[in-house]
mmCIF file of N, CA, C and O in Angstrom:
data_model
loop_
_atom_site.group_PDB
_atom_site.id
_atom_site.type_symbol
_atom_site.label_atom_id
_atom_site.label_comp_id
_atom_site.label_asym_id
_atom_site.label_seq_id
_atom_site.Cartn_x
_atom_site.Cartn_y
_atom_site.Cartn_z
ATOM 1 N N MET A 76 -1.441 -54.573 -13.437
ATOM 2 C CA MET A 76 -0.736 -55.765 -13.046
ATOM 3 C C MET A 76 -0.876 -55.908 -11.519
ATOM 4 O O MET A 76 -0.635 -54.999 -10.757
ATOM 5 N N ALA A 77 -1.285 -57.089 -11.083
ATOM 6 C CA ALA A 77 -1.495 -57.330 -9.659
ATOM 7 C C ALA A 77 -0.157 -57.613 -8.969
ATOM 8 O O ALA A 77 0.735 -58.203 -9.519
ATOM 9 N N ALA A 78 -0.090 -57.183 -7.724
ATOM 10 C CA ALA A 78 1.119 -57.431 -6.936
ATOM 11 C C ALA A 78 1.139 -58.890 -6.498
ATOM 12 O O ALA A 78 0.112 -59.439 -6.119
ATOM 13 N N THR A 79 2.307 -59.484 -6.537
ATOM 14 C CA THR A 79 2.459 -60.841 -6.083
ATOM 15 C C THR A 79 2.814 -60.847 -4.604
ATOM 16 O O THR A 79 3.192 -59.811 -4.040
ATOM 17 N N THR A 80 2.739 -62.008 -3.997
ATOM 18 C CA THR A 80 3.118 -62.142 -2.590
ATOM 19 C C THR A 80 4.580 -61.745 -2.427
ATOM 20 O O THR A 80 4.953 -61.090 -1.438
ATOM 21 N N ALA A 81 5.437 -62.111 -3.381
ATOM 22 C CA ALA A 81 6.863 -61.745 -3.312
ATOM 23 C C ALA A 81 7.041 -60.239 -3.357
ATOM 24 O O ALA A 81 7.853 -59.675 -2.620
ATOM 25 N N ASP A 82 6.256 -59.547 -4.238
ATOM 26 C CA ASP A 82 6.326 -58.095 -4.318
ATOM 27 C C ASP A 82 5.943 -57.461 -2.973
ATOM 28 O O ASP A 82 6.596 -56.530 -2.503
ATOM 29 N N ILE A 83 4.876 -57.939 -2.401
ATOM 30 C CA ILE A 83 4.399 -57.395 -1.135
ATOM 31 C C ILE A 83 5.421 -57.641 -0.027
ATOM 32 O O ILE A 83 5.702 -56.749 0.770
ATOM 33 N N GLY A 84 6.043 -58.815 -0.018
ATOM 34 C CA GLY A 84 7.063 -59.124 0.946
ATOM 35 C C GLY A 84 8.261 -58.202 0.817
ATOM 36 O O GLY A 84 8.812 -57.739 1.809
ATOM 37 N N THR A 85 8.659 -57.902 -0.424
ATOM 38 C CA THR A 85 9.798 -57.018 -0.666
ATOM 39 C C THR A 85 9.494 -55.613 -0.187
ATOM 40 O O THR A 85 10.322 -54.971 0.454
ATOM 41 N N VAL A 86 8.293 -55.121 -0.463
ATOM 42 C CA VAL A 86 7.892 -53.793 -0.035
ATOM 43 C C VAL A 86 7.851 -53.736 1.489
ATOM 44 O O VAL A 86 8.351 -52.782 2.124
ATOM 45 N N THR A 87 7.318 -54.761 2.137
ATOM 46 C CA THR A 87 7.248 -54.805 3.578
ATOM 47 C C THR A 87 8.639 -54.803 4.207
ATOM 48 O O THR A 87 8.894 -54.106 5.171
ATOM 49 N N GLU A 88 9.545 -55.568 3.616
ATOM 50 C CA GLU A 88 10.921 -55.611 4.134
ATOM 51 C C GLU A 88 11.603 -54.264 3.962
ATOM 52 O O GLU A 88 12.314 -53.806 4.872
ATOM 53 N N ALA A 89 11.417 -53.627 2.824
ATOM 54 C CA ALA A 89 12.020 -52.317 2.575
ATOM 55 C C ALA A 89 11.488 -51.276 3.552
ATOM 56 O O ALA A 89 12.229 -50.485 4.097
ATOM 57 N N ARG A 90 10.182 -51.329 3.816
ATOM 58 C CA ARG A 90 9.580 -50.381 4.773
ATOM 59 C C ARG A 90 10.116 -50.639 6.166
ATOM 60 O O ARG A 90 10.458 -49.694 6.871
ATOM 61 N N ALA A 91 10.206 -51.888 6.558
ATOM 62 C CA ALA A 91 10.730 -52.218 7.888
ATOM 63 C C ALA A 91 12.157 -51.723 8.047
ATOM 64 O O ALA A 91 12.546 -51.272 9.142
ATOM 65 N N ALA A 92 12.917 -51.772 6.980
ATOM 66 C CA ALA A 92 14.330 -51.354 7.039
ATOM 67 C C ALA A 92 14.423 -49.848 7.360
ATOM 68 O O ALA A 92 15.207 -49.459 8.223
ATOM 69 N N TRP A 93 13.647 -49.043 6.680
ATOM 70 C CA TRP A 93 13.750 -47.601 6.966
ATOM 71 C C TRP A 93 13.028 -47.223 8.273
ATOM 72 O O TRP A 93 13.523 -46.352 8.983
ATOM 73 N N VAL A 94 11.955 -47.867 8.586
ATOM 74 C CA VAL A 94 11.231 -47.547 9.822
ATOM 75 C C VAL A 94 12.120 -47.802 11.040
ATOM 76 O O VAL A 94 12.096 -47.043 12.022
ATOM 77 N N SER A 95 12.935 -48.819 10.967
ATOM 78 C CA SER A 95 13.817 -49.149 12.084
ATOM 79 C C SER A 95 14.897 -48.073 12.318
ATOM 80 O O SER A 95 15.515 -48.042 13.370
ATOM 81 N N LYS A 96 15.102 -47.186 11.323
ATOM 82 C CA LYS A 96 16.091 -46.104 11.443
ATOM 83 C C LYS A 96 15.451 -44.750 11.766
ATOM 84 O O LYS A 96 16.164 -43.760 11.933
ATOM 85 N N ALA A 97 14.127 -44.708 11.786
ATOM 86 C CA ALA A 97 13.438 -43.454 11.977
ATOM 87 C C ALA A 97 13.694 -42.830 13.344
ATOM 88 O O ALA A 97 13.715 -43.524 14.359
ATOM 89 N N ARG A 98 13.906 -41.549 13.352
ATOM 90 C CA ARG A 98 14.196 -40.844 14.593
ATOM 91 C C ARG A 98 12.991 -40.873 15.538
ATOM 92 O O ARG A 98 13.154 -40.866 16.777
ATOM 93 N N CYS A 99 11.803 -40.960 14.979
ATOM 94 C CA CYS A 99 10.595 -40.894 15.801
ATOM 95 C C CYS A 99 10.205 -42.242 16.408
ATOM 96 O O CYS A 99 9.220 -42.326 17.152
ATOM 97 N N ARG A 100 10.977 -43.277 16.143
ATOM 98 C CA ARG A 100 10.573 -44.611 16.619
ATOM 99 C C ARG A 100 10.520 -44.709 18.146
ATOM 100 O O ARG A 100 9.844 -45.558 18.694
ATOM 101 N N PHE A 101 11.160 -43.777 18.832
ATOM 102 C CA PHE A 101 11.109 -43.753 20.292
ATOM 103 C C PHE A 101 10.227 -42.615 20.805
ATOM 104 O O PHE A 101 10.203 -42.358 22.008
ATOM 105 N N THR A 102 9.510 -41.962 19.910
ATOM 106 C CA THR A 102 8.651 -40.838 20.252
ATOM 107 C C THR A 102 7.227 -41.352 20.494
ATOM 108 O O THR A 102 6.765 -42.247 19.793
ATOM 109 N N ASP A 103 6.543 -40.742 21.389
ATOM 110 C CA ASP A 103 5.147 -41.055 21.629
ATOM 111 C C ASP A 103 4.388 -40.676 20.345
ATOM 112 O O ASP A 103 4.441 -39.509 19.933
ATOM 113 N N PRO A 104 3.699 -41.609 19.715
ATOM 114 C CA PRO A 104 2.972 -41.308 18.470
ATOM 115 C C PRO A 104 1.993 -40.151 18.595
ATOM 116 O O PRO A 104 1.761 -39.435 17.624
ATOM 117 N N ASP A 105 1.443 -39.957 19.785
ATOM 118 C CA ASP A 105 0.506 -38.846 19.994
ATOM 119 C C ASP A 105 1.150 -37.495 19.711
ATOM 120 O O ASP A 105 0.473 -36.523 19.388
ATOM 121 N N GLU A 106 2.489 -37.418 19.816
ATOM 122 C CA GLU A 106 3.203 -36.161 19.531
ATOM 123 C C GLU A 106 3.202 -35.846 18.038
ATOM 124 O O GLU A 106 3.380 -34.702 17.649
ATOM 125 N N LEU A 107 3.044 -36.866 17.204
ATOM 126 C CA LEU A 107 3.076 -36.668 15.760
ATOM 127 C C LEU A 107 1.682 -36.542 15.147
ATOM 128 O O LEU A 107 1.531 -36.147 13.990
ATOM 129 N N PHE A 108 0.681 -36.935 15.891
ATOM 130 C CA PHE A 108 -0.714 -36.862 15.408
ATOM 131 C C PHE A 108 -1.451 -35.781 16.155
ATOM 132 O O PHE A 108 -2.360 -36.065 16.948
ATOM 133 N N VAL A 109 -1.048 -34.554 15.914
ATOM 134 C CA VAL A 109 -1.635 -33.384 16.539
ATOM 135 C C VAL A 109 -2.286 -32.548 15.447
ATOM 136 O O VAL A 109 -2.072 -32.771 14.257
ATOM 137 N N GLY A 110 -3.044 -31.566 15.836
ATOM 138 C CA GLY A 110 -3.727 -30.738 14.862
ATOM 139 C C GLY A 110 -3.185 -29.332 14.786
ATOM 140 O O GLY A 110 -2.437 -28.892 15.664
ATOM 141 N N GLY A 111 -3.543 -28.666 13.725
ATOM 142 C CA GLY A 111 -3.242 -27.242 13.542
ATOM 143 C C GLY A 111 -1.771 -26.874 13.679
ATOM 144 O O GLY A 111 -0.893 -27.572 13.165
ATOM 145 N N ALA A 112 -1.513 -25.764 14.364
ATOM 146 C CA ALA A 112 -0.160 -25.216 14.490
ATOM 147 C C ALA A 112 0.778 -26.168 15.204
ATOM 148 O O ALA A 112 2.000 -26.094 15.013
ATOM 149 N N ALA A 113 0.269 -27.054 16.011
ATOM 150 C CA ALA A 113 1.115 -28.011 16.763
ATOM 151 C C ALA A 113 1.851 -28.957 15.788
ATOM 152 O O ALA A 113 2.874 -29.534 16.160
ATOM 153 N N GLN A 114 1.346 -29.086 14.579
ATOM 154 C CA GLN A 114 2.014 -29.953 13.610
ATOM 155 C C GLN A 114 3.404 -29.430 13.244
ATOM 156 O O GLN A 114 4.324 -30.208 13.050
ATOM 157 N N ARG A 115 3.521 -28.137 13.109
ATOM 158 C CA ARG A 115 4.837 -27.557 12.781
ATOM 159 C C ARG A 115 5.853 -27.861 13.886
ATOM 160 O O ARG A 115 6.998 -28.154 13.614
ATOM 161 N N LYS A 116 5.412 -27.782 15.115
ATOM 162 C CA LYS A 116 6.281 -28.118 16.243
ATOM 163 C C LYS A 116 6.652 -29.589 16.197
ATOM 164 O O LYS A 116 7.787 -29.964 16.408
ATOM 165 N N ALA A 117 5.669 -30.432 15.873
ATOM 166 C CA ALA A 117 5.910 -31.860 15.800
ATOM 167 C C ALA A 117 6.918 -32.205 14.689
ATOM 168 O O ALA A 117 7.713 -33.118 14.818
ATOM 169 N N ALA A 118 6.865 -31.449 13.620
ATOM 170 C CA ALA A 118 7.764 -31.700 12.462
ATOM 171 C C ALA A 118 9.232 -31.515 12.801
ATOM 172 O O ALA A 118 10.104 -32.028 12.128
ATOM 173 N N VAL A 119 9.502 -30.793 13.904
ATOM 174 C CA VAL A 119 10.892 -30.566 14.315
ATOM 175 C C VAL A 119 11.568 -31.914 14.634
ATOM 176 O O VAL A 119 12.769 -32.063 14.404
ATOM 177 N N ILE A 120 10.808 -32.871 15.108
ATOM 178 C CA ILE A 120 11.348 -34.206 15.393
ATOM 179 C C ILE A 120 11.983 -34.791 14.143
ATOM 180 O O ILE A 120 12.993 -35.510 14.219
ATOM 181 N N CYS A 121 11.448 -34.467 12.992
ATOM 182 C CA CYS A 121 11.913 -35.052 11.734
ATOM 183 C C CYS A 121 13.181 -34.404 11.170
ATOM 184 O O CYS A 121 13.803 -34.966 10.276
ATOM 185 N N ARG A 122 13.517 -33.232 11.630
ATOM 186 C CA ARG A 122 14.557 -32.431 11.001
ATOM 187 C C ARG A 122 15.861 -33.173 10.711
ATOM 188 O O ARG A 122 16.428 -33.005 9.647
ATOM 189 N N HIS A 123 16.346 -33.926 11.647
ATOM 190 C CA HIS A 123 17.632 -34.589 11.448
ATOM 191 C C HIS A 123 17.454 -36.102 11.307
ATOM 192 O O HIS A 123 18.404 -36.852 11.554
ATOM 193 N N CYS A 124 16.302 -36.500 10.867
ATOM 194 C CA CYS A 124 16.010 -37.938 10.713
ATOM 195 C C CYS A 124 16.721 -38.467 9.453
ATOM 196 O O CYS A 124 16.628 -37.851 8.391
ATOM 197 N N PRO A 125 17.393 -39.584 9.558
ATOM 198 C CA PRO A 125 18.113 -40.141 8.392
ATOM 199 C C PRO A 125 17.195 -40.715 7.313
ATOM 200 O O PRO A 125 17.674 -40.958 6.214
ATOM 201 N N VAL A 126 15.935 -40.913 7.638
ATOM 202 C CA VAL A 126 15.023 -41.532 6.655
ATOM 203 C C VAL A 126 13.821 -40.643 6.357
ATOM 204 O O VAL A 126 12.745 -41.111 5.997
ATOM 205 N N ILE A 127 14.043 -39.334 6.417
ATOM 206 C CA ILE A 127 12.939 -38.388 6.194
ATOM 207 C C ILE A 127 12.327 -38.537 4.797
ATOM 208 O O ILE A 127 11.099 -38.491 4.651
ATOM 209 N N ALA A 128 13.150 -38.743 3.778
ATOM 210 C CA ALA A 128 12.632 -38.887 2.410
ATOM 211 C C ALA A 128 11.819 -40.161 2.248
ATOM 212 O O ALA A 128 10.743 -40.168 1.623
ATOM 213 N N GLU A 129 12.294 -41.241 2.826
ATOM 214 C CA GLU A 129 11.575 -42.523 2.742
ATOM 215 C C GLU A 129 10.213 -42.420 3.445
ATOM 216 O O GLU A 129 9.211 -42.914 2.965
ATOM 217 N N CYS A 130 10.206 -41.753 4.594
ATOM 218 C CA CYS A 130 8.985 -41.561 5.361
ATOM 219 C C CYS A 130 7.978 -40.725 4.587
ATOM 220 O O CYS A 130 6.789 -41.074 4.486
ATOM 221 N N LEU A 131 8.450 -39.623 4.035
ATOM 222 C CA LEU A 131 7.562 -38.756 3.256
ATOM 223 C C LEU A 131 7.023 -39.479 2.026
ATOM 224 O O LEU A 131 5.823 -39.401 1.737
ATOM 225 N N ALA A 132 7.885 -40.180 1.318
ATOM 226 C CA ALA A 132 7.445 -40.938 0.137
ATOM 227 C C ALA A 132 6.370 -41.972 0.504
ATOM 228 O O ALA A 132 5.346 -42.100 -0.187
ATOM 229 N N ASP A 133 6.589 -42.659 1.590
ATOM 230 C CA ASP A 133 5.632 -43.664 2.052
ATOM 231 C C ASP A 133 4.286 -43.000 2.382
ATOM 232 O O ASP A 133 3.213 -43.503 2.001
ATOM 233 N N ALA A 134 4.331 -41.877 3.061
ATOM 234 C CA ALA A 134 3.097 -41.168 3.423
ATOM 235 C C ALA A 134 2.350 -40.663 2.182
ATOM 236 O O ALA A 134 1.138 -40.780 2.087
ATOM 237 N N LEU A 135 3.086 -40.149 1.208
ATOM 238 C CA LEU A 135 2.463 -39.666 -0.016
ATOM 239 C C LEU A 135 1.924 -40.810 -0.856
ATOM 240 O O LEU A 135 0.807 -40.713 -1.397
ATOM 241 N N ASP A 136 2.720 -41.868 -1.009
ATOM 242 C CA ASP A 136 2.268 -43.015 -1.788
ATOM 243 C C ASP A 136 1.006 -43.646 -1.211
ATOM 244 O O ASP A 136 0.155 -44.150 -1.937
ATOM 245 N N ASN A 137 0.884 -43.623 0.114
ATOM 246 C CA ASN A 137 -0.248 -44.246 0.785
ATOM 247 C C ASN A 137 -1.314 -43.247 1.193
ATOM 248 O O ASN A 137 -2.251 -43.604 1.899
ATOM 249 N N ARG A 138 -1.170 -41.999 0.721
ATOM 250 C CA ARG A 138 -2.151 -40.929 0.971
ATOM 251 C C ARG A 138 -2.535 -40.850 2.460
ATOM 252 O O ARG A 138 -3.686 -40.796 2.833
ATOM 253 N N MET A 139 -1.489 -40.773 3.294
ATOM 254 C CA MET A 139 -1.707 -40.628 4.743
ATOM 255 C C MET A 139 -2.317 -39.254 4.983
ATOM 256 O O MET A 139 -1.727 -38.240 4.629
ATOM 257 N N GLU A 140 -3.491 -39.236 5.556
ATOM 258 C CA GLU A 140 -4.213 -37.970 5.741
ATOM 259 C C GLU A 140 -3.871 -37.277 7.041
ATOM 260 O O GLU A 140 -3.994 -36.057 7.117
ATOM 261 N N PHE A 141 -3.464 -38.013 8.046
ATOM 262 C CA PHE A 141 -3.317 -37.428 9.367
ATOM 263 C C PHE A 141 -1.871 -37.567 9.882
ATOM 264 O O PHE A 141 -1.179 -38.511 9.527
ATOM 265 N N GLY A 142 -1.463 -36.608 10.682
ATOM 266 C CA GLY A 142 -0.169 -36.678 11.352
ATOM 267 C C GLY A 142 0.950 -36.042 10.537
ATOM 268 O O GLY A 142 0.768 -35.630 9.382
ATOM 269 N N VAL A 143 2.083 -35.962 11.172
ATOM 270 C CA VAL A 143 3.316 -35.451 10.536
ATOM 271 C C VAL A 143 4.079 -36.646 10.035
ATOM 272 O O VAL A 143 4.342 -37.609 10.771
ATOM 273 N N TRP A 144 4.445 -36.606 8.775
ATOM 274 C CA TRP A 144 5.202 -37.688 8.135
ATOM 275 C C TRP A 144 6.294 -37.031 7.281
ATOM 276 O O TRP A 144 6.026 -36.118 6.516
ATOM 277 N N GLY A 145 7.509 -37.518 7.423
ATOM 278 C CA GLY A 145 8.593 -36.989 6.612
ATOM 279 C C GLY A 145 8.805 -35.515 6.774
ATOM 280 O O GLY A 145 9.224 -34.819 5.860
ATOM 281 N N GLY A 146 8.490 -35.000 7.945
ATOM 282 C CA GLY A 146 8.714 -33.601 8.232
ATOM 283 C C GLY A 146 7.652 -32.678 7.647
ATOM 284 O O GLY A 146 7.786 -31.448 7.732
ATOM 285 N N MET A 147 6.591 -33.231 7.078
ATOM 286 C CA MET A 147 5.551 -32.392 6.468
ATOM 287 C C MET A 147 4.202 -32.552 7.196
ATOM 288 O O MET A 147 3.846 -33.657 7.608
ATOM 289 N N THR A 148 3.507 -31.461 7.308
ATOM 290 C CA THR A 148 2.194 -31.454 7.922
ATOM 291 C C THR A 148 1.165 -31.983 6.911
ATOM 292 O O THR A 148 1.463 -32.168 5.736
ATOM 293 N N GLU A 149 -0.027 -32.230 7.405
ATOM 294 C CA GLU A 149 -1.111 -32.706 6.551
ATOM 295 C C GLU A 149 -1.329 -31.729 5.389
ATOM 296 O O GLU A 149 -1.442 -32.158 4.229
ATOM 297 N N ARG A 150 -1.383 -30.481 5.690
ATOM 298 C CA ARG A 150 -1.615 -29.448 4.672
ATOM 299 C C ARG A 150 -0.501 -29.404 3.650
ATOM 300 O O ARG A 150 -0.731 -29.342 2.454
ATOM 301 N N GLN A 151 0.743 -29.481 4.099
ATOM 302 C CA GLN A 151 1.900 -29.458 3.182
ATOM 303 C C GLN A 151 1.866 -30.644 2.228
ATOM 304 O O GLN A 151 2.162 -30.507 1.047
ATOM 305 N N ARG A 152 1.484 -31.817 2.753
ATOM 306 C CA ARG A 152 1.415 -33.013 1.890
ATOM 307 C C ARG A 152 0.288 -32.879 0.870
ATOM 308 O O ARG A 152 0.449 -33.239 -0.290
ATOM 309 N N ARG A 153 -0.843 -32.317 1.300
ATOM 310 C CA ARG A 153 -1.973 -32.138 0.342
ATOM 311 C C ARG A 153 -1.557 -31.205 -0.786
ATOM 312 O O ARG A 153 -1.857 -31.445 -1.949
ATOM 313 N N VAL A 154 -0.838 -30.127 -0.457
ATOM 314 C CA VAL A 154 -0.361 -29.185 -1.479
ATOM 315 C C VAL A 154 0.571 -29.904 -2.452
ATOM 316 O O VAL A 154 0.447 -29.757 -3.677
ATOM 317 N N LEU A 155 1.487 -30.696 -1.938
ATOM 318 C CA LEU A 155 2.451 -31.407 -2.790
ATOM 319 C C LEU A 155 1.719 -32.393 -3.719
ATOM 320 O O LEU A 155 2.024 -32.479 -4.906
ATOM 321 N N LEU A 156 0.759 -33.111 -3.190
ATOM 322 C CA LEU A 156 -0.022 -34.060 -3.998
ATOM 323 C C LEU A 156 -0.794 -33.312 -5.101
ATOM 324 O O LEU A 156 -0.871 -33.791 -6.234
ATOM 325 N N LYS A 157 -1.312 -32.170 -4.765
ATOM 326 C CA LYS A 157 -2.073 -31.370 -5.726
ATOM 327 C C LYS A 157 -1.154 -30.811 -6.817
ATOM 328 O O LYS A 157 -1.534 -30.733 -7.993
ATOM 329 N N GLN A 158 0.048 -30.410 -6.437
ATOM 330 C CA GLN A 158 1.007 -29.842 -7.388
ATOM 331 C C GLN A 158 1.549 -30.882 -8.351
ATOM 332 O O GLN A 158 1.972 -30.552 -9.454
ATOM 333 N N HIS A 159 1.589 -32.156 -7.945
ATOM 334 C CA HIS A 159 2.149 -33.213 -8.760
ATOM 335 C C HIS A 159 1.230 -34.403 -8.890
ATOM 336 O O HIS A 159 1.557 -35.524 -8.456
ATOM 337 N N PRO A 160 0.074 -34.237 -9.531
ATOM 338 C CA PRO A 160 -0.881 -35.356 -9.668
ATOM 339 C C PRO A 160 -0.346 -36.456 -10.580
ATOM 340 O O PRO A 160 -0.827 -37.577 -10.530
ATOM 341 N N GLU A 161 0.670 -36.168 -11.364
ATOM 342 C CA GLU A 161 1.239 -37.152 -12.285
ATOM 343 C C GLU A 161 2.154 -38.173 -11.598
ATOM 344 O O GLU A 161 2.466 -39.208 -12.181
ATOM 345 N N VAL A 162 2.565 -37.908 -10.363
ATOM 346 C CA VAL A 162 3.505 -38.796 -9.683
ATOM 347 C C VAL A 162 2.801 -40.088 -9.276
ATOM 348 O O VAL A 162 1.771 -40.065 -8.596
ATOM 349 N N VAL A 163 3.373 -41.204 -9.712
ATOM 350 C CA VAL A 163 2.846 -42.514 -9.387
ATOM 351 C C VAL A 163 3.563 -43.083 -8.181
ATOM 352 O O VAL A 163 2.968 -43.699 -7.308
ATOM 353 N N SER A 164 4.886 -42.891 -8.136
ATOM 354 C CA SER A 164 5.696 -43.373 -7.036
ATOM 355 C C SER A 164 6.549 -42.224 -6.488
ATOM 356 O O SER A 164 7.440 -41.738 -7.201
ATOM 357 N N TRP A 165 6.278 -41.804 -5.278
ATOM 358 C CA TRP A 165 7.059 -40.731 -4.684
ATOM 359 C C TRP A 165 8.466 -41.163 -4.369
ATOM 360 O O TRP A 165 9.389 -40.360 -4.430
ATOM 361 N N SER A 166 8.685 -42.418 -4.081
ATOM 362 C CA SER A 166 10.057 -42.907 -3.845
ATOM 363 C C SER A 166 10.880 -42.709 -5.108
ATOM 364 O O SER A 166 12.019 -42.227 -5.055
ATOM 365 N N GLU A 167 10.330 -43.084 -6.246
ATOM 366 C CA GLU A 167 11.023 -42.902 -7.538
ATOM 367 C C GLU A 167 11.196 -41.416 -7.855
ATOM 368 O O GLU A 167 12.236 -41.008 -8.370
ATOM 369 N N PHE A 168 10.179 -40.633 -7.575
ATOM 370 C CA PHE A 168 10.239 -39.195 -7.823
ATOM 371 C C PHE A 168 11.377 -38.564 -7.038
ATOM 372 O O PHE A 168 12.181 -37.812 -7.585
ATOM 373 N N PHE A 169 11.465 -38.865 -5.738
ATOM 374 C CA PHE A 169 12.525 -38.307 -4.915
ATOM 375 C C PHE A 169 13.905 -38.794 -5.330
ATOM 376 O O PHE A 169 14.870 -38.042 -5.318
ATOM 377 N N ALA A 170 14.000 -40.065 -5.728
ATOM 378 C CA ALA A 170 15.272 -40.622 -6.210
ATOM 379 C C ALA A 170 15.719 -39.871 -7.473
ATOM 380 O O ALA A 170 16.904 -39.541 -7.620
ATOM 381 N N ALA A 171 14.785 -39.600 -8.369
ATOM 382 C CA ALA A 171 15.113 -38.881 -9.600
ATOM 383 C C ALA A 171 15.550 -37.457 -9.292
ATOM 384 O O ALA A 171 16.491 -36.941 -9.910
ATOM 385 N N GLN A 172 14.894 -36.834 -8.306
ATOM 386 C CA GLN A 172 15.269 -35.462 -7.911
ATOM 387 C C GLN A 172 16.700 -35.459 -7.340
ATOM 388 O O GLN A 172 17.481 -34.571 -7.655
ATOM 389 N N ARG A 173 17.022 -36.442 -6.491
ATOM 390 C CA ARG A 173 18.368 -36.532 -5.919
ATOM 391 C C ARG A 173 19.403 -36.748 -7.011
ATOM 392 O O ARG A 173 20.452 -36.109 -7.018
ATOM 393 N N LYS A 174 19.099 -37.614 -7.957
ATOM 394 C CA LYS A 174 20.018 -37.913 -9.063
ATOM 395 C C LYS A 174 20.240 -36.635 -9.877
ATOM 396 O O LYS A 174 21.365 -36.314 -10.233
ATOM 397 N N HIS A 175 19.171 -35.916 -10.156
ATOM 398 C CA HIS A 175 19.274 -34.690 -10.934
ATOM 399 C C HIS A 175 20.118 -33.652 -10.214
ATOM 400 O O HIS A 175 20.964 -32.990 -10.797
ATOM 401 N N ARG A 176 19.882 -33.496 -8.892
ATOM 402 C CA ARG A 176 20.665 -32.562 -8.078
ATOM 403 C C ARG A 176 22.149 -32.936 -8.068
ATOM 404 O O ARG A 176 22.990 -32.093 -8.186
ATOM 405 N N ASN A 177 22.409 -34.231 -7.927
ATOM 406 C CA ASN A 177 23.794 -34.705 -7.900
ATOM 407 C C ASN A 177 24.476 -34.488 -9.247
ATOM 408 O O ASN A 177 25.657 -34.149 -9.305
ATOM 409 N N THR A 178 23.748 -34.681 -10.323
ATOM 410 C CA THR A 178 24.287 -34.453 -11.679
ATOM 411 C C THR A 178 24.600 -32.987 -11.874
ATOM 412 O O THR A 178 25.634 -32.635 -12.415
ATOM 413 N N ASP A 179 23.673 -32.102 -11.421
ATOM 414 C CA ASP A 179 23.891 -30.671 -11.577
ATOM 415 C C ASP A 179 25.058 -30.197 -10.745
ATOM 416 O O ASP A 179 25.833 -29.347 -11.187
ATOM 417 N N SER A 180 25.232 -30.728 -9.547
ATOM 418 C CA SER A 180 26.312 -30.248 -8.681
ATOM 419 C C SER A 180 27.682 -30.743 -9.139
ATOM 420 O O SER A 180 28.702 -30.139 -8.799
ATOM 421 N N SER A 181 27.737 -31.847 -9.899
ATOM 422 C CA SER A 181 29.020 -32.358 -10.339
ATOM 423 C C SER A 181 29.413 -31.769 -11.696
ATOM 424 O O SER A 181 30.511 -31.972 -12.160
ATOM 425 N N ALA A 182 28.515 -31.026 -12.319
ATOM 426 C CA ALA A 182 28.790 -30.431 -13.630
ATOM 427 C C ALA A 182 29.597 -29.157 -13.510
ATOM 428 O O ALA A 182 29.760 -28.548 -12.551
#
């Protein structure tokens, strides 16, 4: 099924909403697009970000190859993608995980 203009607009609005809350929005992007061991240091910026899950889901859904996204390095994201090839939407996957955790903790 092809995406409609309305679908694309909704996705764009949703992305803009979380991006505007990202902790890194005031960070020099060059700090997040580093290589090797420097990526772990860069990921510290994400630790207390209120939209870390949204950022990570967006990076995984769009197969972002470079940089730190959602607190994960390039290598960490590749491992996650390899472990879960069945995932179509990481946003939905993370939402289901949160719901499952919340159900378990209230039982």
